[in-house]
Short mmCIF file of C-alpha atoms in Angstrom, two decimals:
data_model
loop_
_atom_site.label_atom_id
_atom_site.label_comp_id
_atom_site.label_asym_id
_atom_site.label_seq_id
_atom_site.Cartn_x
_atom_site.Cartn_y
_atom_site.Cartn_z
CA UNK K 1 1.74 31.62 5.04
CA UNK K 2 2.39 28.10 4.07
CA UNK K 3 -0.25 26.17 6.17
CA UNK K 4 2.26 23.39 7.58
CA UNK K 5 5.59 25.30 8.51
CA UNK K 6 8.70 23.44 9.46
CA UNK K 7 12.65 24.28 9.58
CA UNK K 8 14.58 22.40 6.57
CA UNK K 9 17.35 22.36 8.64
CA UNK K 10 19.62 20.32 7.83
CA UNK K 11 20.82 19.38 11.89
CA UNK K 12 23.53 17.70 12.20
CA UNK K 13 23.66 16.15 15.83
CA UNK K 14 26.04 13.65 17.24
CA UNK K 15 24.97 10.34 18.20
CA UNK K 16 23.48 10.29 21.59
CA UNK K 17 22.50 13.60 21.50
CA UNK K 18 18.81 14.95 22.05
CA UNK K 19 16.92 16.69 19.05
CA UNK K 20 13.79 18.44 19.00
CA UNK K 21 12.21 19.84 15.96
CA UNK K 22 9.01 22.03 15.85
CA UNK K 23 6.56 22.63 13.18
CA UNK K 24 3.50 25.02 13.08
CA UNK K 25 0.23 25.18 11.38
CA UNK K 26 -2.30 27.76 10.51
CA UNK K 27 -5.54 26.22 10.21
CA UNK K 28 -6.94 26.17 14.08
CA UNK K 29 -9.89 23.87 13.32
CA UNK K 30 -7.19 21.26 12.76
CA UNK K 31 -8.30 18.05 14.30
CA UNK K 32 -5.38 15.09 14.37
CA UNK K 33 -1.58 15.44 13.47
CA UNK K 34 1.24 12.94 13.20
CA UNK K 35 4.79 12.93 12.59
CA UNK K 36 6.26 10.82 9.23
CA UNK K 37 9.48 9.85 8.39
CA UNK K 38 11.12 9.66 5.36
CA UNK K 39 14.46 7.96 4.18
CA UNK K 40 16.26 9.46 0.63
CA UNK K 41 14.13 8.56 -2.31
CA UNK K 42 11.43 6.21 -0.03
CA UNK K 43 8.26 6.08 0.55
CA UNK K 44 7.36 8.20 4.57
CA UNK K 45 6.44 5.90 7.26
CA UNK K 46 4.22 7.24 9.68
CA UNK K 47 6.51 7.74 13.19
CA UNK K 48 3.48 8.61 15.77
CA UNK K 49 0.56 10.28 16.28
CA UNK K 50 -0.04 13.44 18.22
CA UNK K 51 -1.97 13.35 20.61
CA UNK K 52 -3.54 16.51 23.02
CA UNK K 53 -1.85 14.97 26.01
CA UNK K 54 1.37 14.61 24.24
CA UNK K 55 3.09 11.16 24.05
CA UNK K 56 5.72 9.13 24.04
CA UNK K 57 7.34 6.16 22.07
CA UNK K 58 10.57 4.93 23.51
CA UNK K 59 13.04 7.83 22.65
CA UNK K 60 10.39 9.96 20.83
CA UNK K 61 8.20 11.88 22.46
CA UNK K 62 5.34 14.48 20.50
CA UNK K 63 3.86 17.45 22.17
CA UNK K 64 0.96 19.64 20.90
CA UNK K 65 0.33 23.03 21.73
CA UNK K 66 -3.22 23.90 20.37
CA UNK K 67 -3.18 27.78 21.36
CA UNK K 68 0.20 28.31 19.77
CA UNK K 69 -1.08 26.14 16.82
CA UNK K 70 2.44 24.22 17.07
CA UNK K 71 3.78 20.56 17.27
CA UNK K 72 7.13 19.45 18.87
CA UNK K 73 9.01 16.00 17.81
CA UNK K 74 11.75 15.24 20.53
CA UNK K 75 14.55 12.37 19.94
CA UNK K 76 16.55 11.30 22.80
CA UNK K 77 19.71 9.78 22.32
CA UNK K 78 20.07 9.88 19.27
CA UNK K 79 21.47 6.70 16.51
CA UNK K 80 22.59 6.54 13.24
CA UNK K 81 19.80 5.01 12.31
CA UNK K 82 17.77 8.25 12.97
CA UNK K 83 19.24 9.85 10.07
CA UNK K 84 16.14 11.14 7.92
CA UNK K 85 13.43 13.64 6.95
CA UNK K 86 11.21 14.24 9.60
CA UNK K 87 7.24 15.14 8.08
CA UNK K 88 4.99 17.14 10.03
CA UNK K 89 1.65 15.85 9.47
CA UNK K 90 -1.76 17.85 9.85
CA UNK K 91 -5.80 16.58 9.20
CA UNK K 92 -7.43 19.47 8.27
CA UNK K 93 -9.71 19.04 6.29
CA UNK K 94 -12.40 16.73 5.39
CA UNK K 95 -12.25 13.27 4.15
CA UNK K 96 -9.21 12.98 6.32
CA UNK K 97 -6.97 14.96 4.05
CA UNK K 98 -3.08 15.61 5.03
CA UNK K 99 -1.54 18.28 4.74
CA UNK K 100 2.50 17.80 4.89
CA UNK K 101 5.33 19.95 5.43
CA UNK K 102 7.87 20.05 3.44
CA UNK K 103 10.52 17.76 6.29
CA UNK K 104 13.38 18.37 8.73
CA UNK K 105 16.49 16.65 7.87
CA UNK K 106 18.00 15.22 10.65
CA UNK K 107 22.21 13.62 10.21
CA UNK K 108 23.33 11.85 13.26
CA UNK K 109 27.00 11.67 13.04
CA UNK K 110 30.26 9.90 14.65
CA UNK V 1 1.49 -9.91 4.23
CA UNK V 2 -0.87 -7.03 4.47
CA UNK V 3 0.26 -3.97 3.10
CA UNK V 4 -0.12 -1.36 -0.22
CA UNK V 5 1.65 -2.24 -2.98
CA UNK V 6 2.59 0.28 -6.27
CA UNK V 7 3.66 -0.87 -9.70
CA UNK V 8 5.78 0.06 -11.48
CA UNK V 9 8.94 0.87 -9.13
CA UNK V 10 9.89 3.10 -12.71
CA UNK V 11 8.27 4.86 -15.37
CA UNK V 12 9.24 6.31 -18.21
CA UNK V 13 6.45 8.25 -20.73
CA UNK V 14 7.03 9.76 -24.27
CA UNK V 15 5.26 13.13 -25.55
CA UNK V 16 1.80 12.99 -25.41
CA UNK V 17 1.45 9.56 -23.96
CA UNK V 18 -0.79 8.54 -21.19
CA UNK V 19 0.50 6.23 -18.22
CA UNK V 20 -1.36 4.55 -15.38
CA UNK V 21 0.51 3.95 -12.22
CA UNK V 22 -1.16 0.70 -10.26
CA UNK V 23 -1.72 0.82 -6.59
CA UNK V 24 -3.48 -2.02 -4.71
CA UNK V 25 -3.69 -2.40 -0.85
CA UNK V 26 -4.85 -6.10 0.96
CA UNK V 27 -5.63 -4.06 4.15
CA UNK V 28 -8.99 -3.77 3.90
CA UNK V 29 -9.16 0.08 4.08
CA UNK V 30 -11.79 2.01 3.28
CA UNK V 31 -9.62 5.56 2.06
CA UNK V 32 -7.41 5.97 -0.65
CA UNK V 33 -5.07 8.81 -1.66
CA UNK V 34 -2.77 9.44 -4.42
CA UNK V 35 0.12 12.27 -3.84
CA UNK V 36 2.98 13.53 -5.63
CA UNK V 37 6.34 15.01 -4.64
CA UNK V 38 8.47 17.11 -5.69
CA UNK V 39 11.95 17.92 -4.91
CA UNK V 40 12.20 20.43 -1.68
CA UNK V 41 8.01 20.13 -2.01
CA UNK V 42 5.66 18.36 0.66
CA UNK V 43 3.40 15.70 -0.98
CA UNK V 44 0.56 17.35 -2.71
CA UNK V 45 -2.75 15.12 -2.96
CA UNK V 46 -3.57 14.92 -6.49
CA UNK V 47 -7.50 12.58 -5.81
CA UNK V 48 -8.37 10.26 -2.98
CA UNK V 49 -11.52 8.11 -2.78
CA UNK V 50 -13.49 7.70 0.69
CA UNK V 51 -15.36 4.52 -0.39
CA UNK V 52 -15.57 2.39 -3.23
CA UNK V 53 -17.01 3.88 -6.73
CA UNK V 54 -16.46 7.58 -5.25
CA UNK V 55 -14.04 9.65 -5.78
CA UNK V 56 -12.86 13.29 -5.33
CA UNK V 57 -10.39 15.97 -6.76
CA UNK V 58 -7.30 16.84 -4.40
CA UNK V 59 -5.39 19.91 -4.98
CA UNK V 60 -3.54 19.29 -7.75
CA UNK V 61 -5.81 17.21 -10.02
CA UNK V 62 -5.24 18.81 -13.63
CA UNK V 63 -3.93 16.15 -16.03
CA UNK V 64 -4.59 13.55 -13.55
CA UNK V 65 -7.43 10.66 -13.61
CA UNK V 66 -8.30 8.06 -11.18
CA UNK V 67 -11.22 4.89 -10.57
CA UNK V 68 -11.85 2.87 -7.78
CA UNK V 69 -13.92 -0.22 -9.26
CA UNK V 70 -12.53 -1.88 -6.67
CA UNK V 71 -11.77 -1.57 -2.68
CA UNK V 72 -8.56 -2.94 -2.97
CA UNK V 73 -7.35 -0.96 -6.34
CA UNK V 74 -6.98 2.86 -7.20
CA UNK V 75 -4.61 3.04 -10.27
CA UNK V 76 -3.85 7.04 -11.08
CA UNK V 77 -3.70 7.68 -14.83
CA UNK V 78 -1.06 10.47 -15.49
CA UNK V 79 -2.52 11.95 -19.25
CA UNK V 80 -0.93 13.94 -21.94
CA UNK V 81 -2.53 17.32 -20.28
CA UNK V 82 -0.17 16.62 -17.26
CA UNK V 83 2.61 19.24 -18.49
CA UNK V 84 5.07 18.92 -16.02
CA UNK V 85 5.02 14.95 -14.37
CA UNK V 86 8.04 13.89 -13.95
CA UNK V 87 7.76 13.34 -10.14
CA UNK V 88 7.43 10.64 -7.03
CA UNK V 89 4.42 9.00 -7.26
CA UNK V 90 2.68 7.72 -3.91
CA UNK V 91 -0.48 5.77 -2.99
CA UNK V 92 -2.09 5.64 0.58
CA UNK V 93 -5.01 4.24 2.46
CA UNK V 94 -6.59 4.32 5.90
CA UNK V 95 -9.39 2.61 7.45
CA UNK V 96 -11.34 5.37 7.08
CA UNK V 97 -11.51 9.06 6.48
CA UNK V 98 -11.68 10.01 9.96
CA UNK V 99 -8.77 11.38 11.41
CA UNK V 100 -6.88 8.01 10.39
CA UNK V 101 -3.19 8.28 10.02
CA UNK V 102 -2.50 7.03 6.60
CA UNK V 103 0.06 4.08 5.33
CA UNK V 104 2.02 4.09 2.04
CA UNK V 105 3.51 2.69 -0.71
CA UNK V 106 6.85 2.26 -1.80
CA UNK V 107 6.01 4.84 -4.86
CA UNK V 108 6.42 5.42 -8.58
CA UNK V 109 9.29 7.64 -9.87
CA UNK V 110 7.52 9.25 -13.47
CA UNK V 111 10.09 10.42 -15.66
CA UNK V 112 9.88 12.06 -19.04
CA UNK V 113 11.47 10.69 -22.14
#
């Protein structure tokens, strides 16, 4: 089992829709998580952090579900500008090592 | 401005050659990582360093060799044992290594000749 799962996808949404994508880890003892994105053939830009409580950055919001060792990225109404690879991000080890999945690919269209 | 910067944007090595890929960062952090990625692959941490003159091996360290002299520099050297580097090349730091959400740079694409 890979340790940092997430669906390739691609989804292709249309613009103002709402998007969630989910992603799921295996090491329990993990201790902080954050979504990245990444445009084609750039560098990932960290999104948010995830926090126990879950939170929320203008249309994104992050959940965490420790027992179910799972993470949730929502986007409400969705742009254009959107359009990207969404990393799942987990700290599990130390010396603050990442572990990343391997992205969502999100296309808002038209 | 503050930020990490990664030279250069292209690479190109023969056979047998070594290459070092330059990353320096003016953000005062502590932590620094180098990863690599593949197509359809996550990044893969190849060494990171916690604190100046310390280093350690990530997962994928074979052919790979790194310093950090410096608290603003941790060039990657990509040697002739690397067999397969043609790749995306990227540097991060954070503050520290505590449970710090790390910042990149732009990256190094390696490609073989």
């Amino acid at each position: 089992r890979k340790e940092v799962e997430q669906d390739p996808g691609p989804f292709n949404v249309p613009e103002g829709a709402t998007v969630a994508f989910n992603c799921t880890y295996s090491n329990s003892a993990s201790q902080s998580f954050f979504w990245y994105r990444q445009d084609c053939r750039k560098e990932p830009k960290l999104l948010m952090s995830v926090y126990s409580s879950g939170n929320e950055d203008g249309r994104f919001t992050a959940q965490l579900n420790r027992a179910s060792q799972y993470i949730s990225l929502l986007i409400r109404d969705s742009k254009l500008s959107d359009s990207a690879t969404y990393l799942c991000v987990v700290n599990s080890g130390g010396g603050n090592k990442l572990t990343f999945g391997t992205g969502t690919q999100l296309k808002v269209e038209l | 401005d503050g930020g990490i910067t990664q030279s250069p944007k292209y690479l190109f090595r023969k056979e047998g050659q070594n290459v070092t890929l330059s990353c320096e960062q003016n953000l005062n952090h502590d932590a620094m990582y180098w990863y690599r990625q593949d197509p359809g692959q996550g990044l893969r941490l190849i060494y990171y360093s916690q604190i100046v003159n310390d280093f350690q091996k990530g997962d994928i360290a074979e052919g790979y060799s790194v310093s950090r002299e410096k608290k603003e520099s941790f060039p990657l050297t990509v040697t002739s044992a690397q067999k397969n580097p043609t790749a995306f090349y990227l540097c991060a730091s954070s503050i520290d290594s505590s449970n710090q959400p790390q910042h990149f740079g732009d990256g190094t694409r390696l490609s073989i000749l």
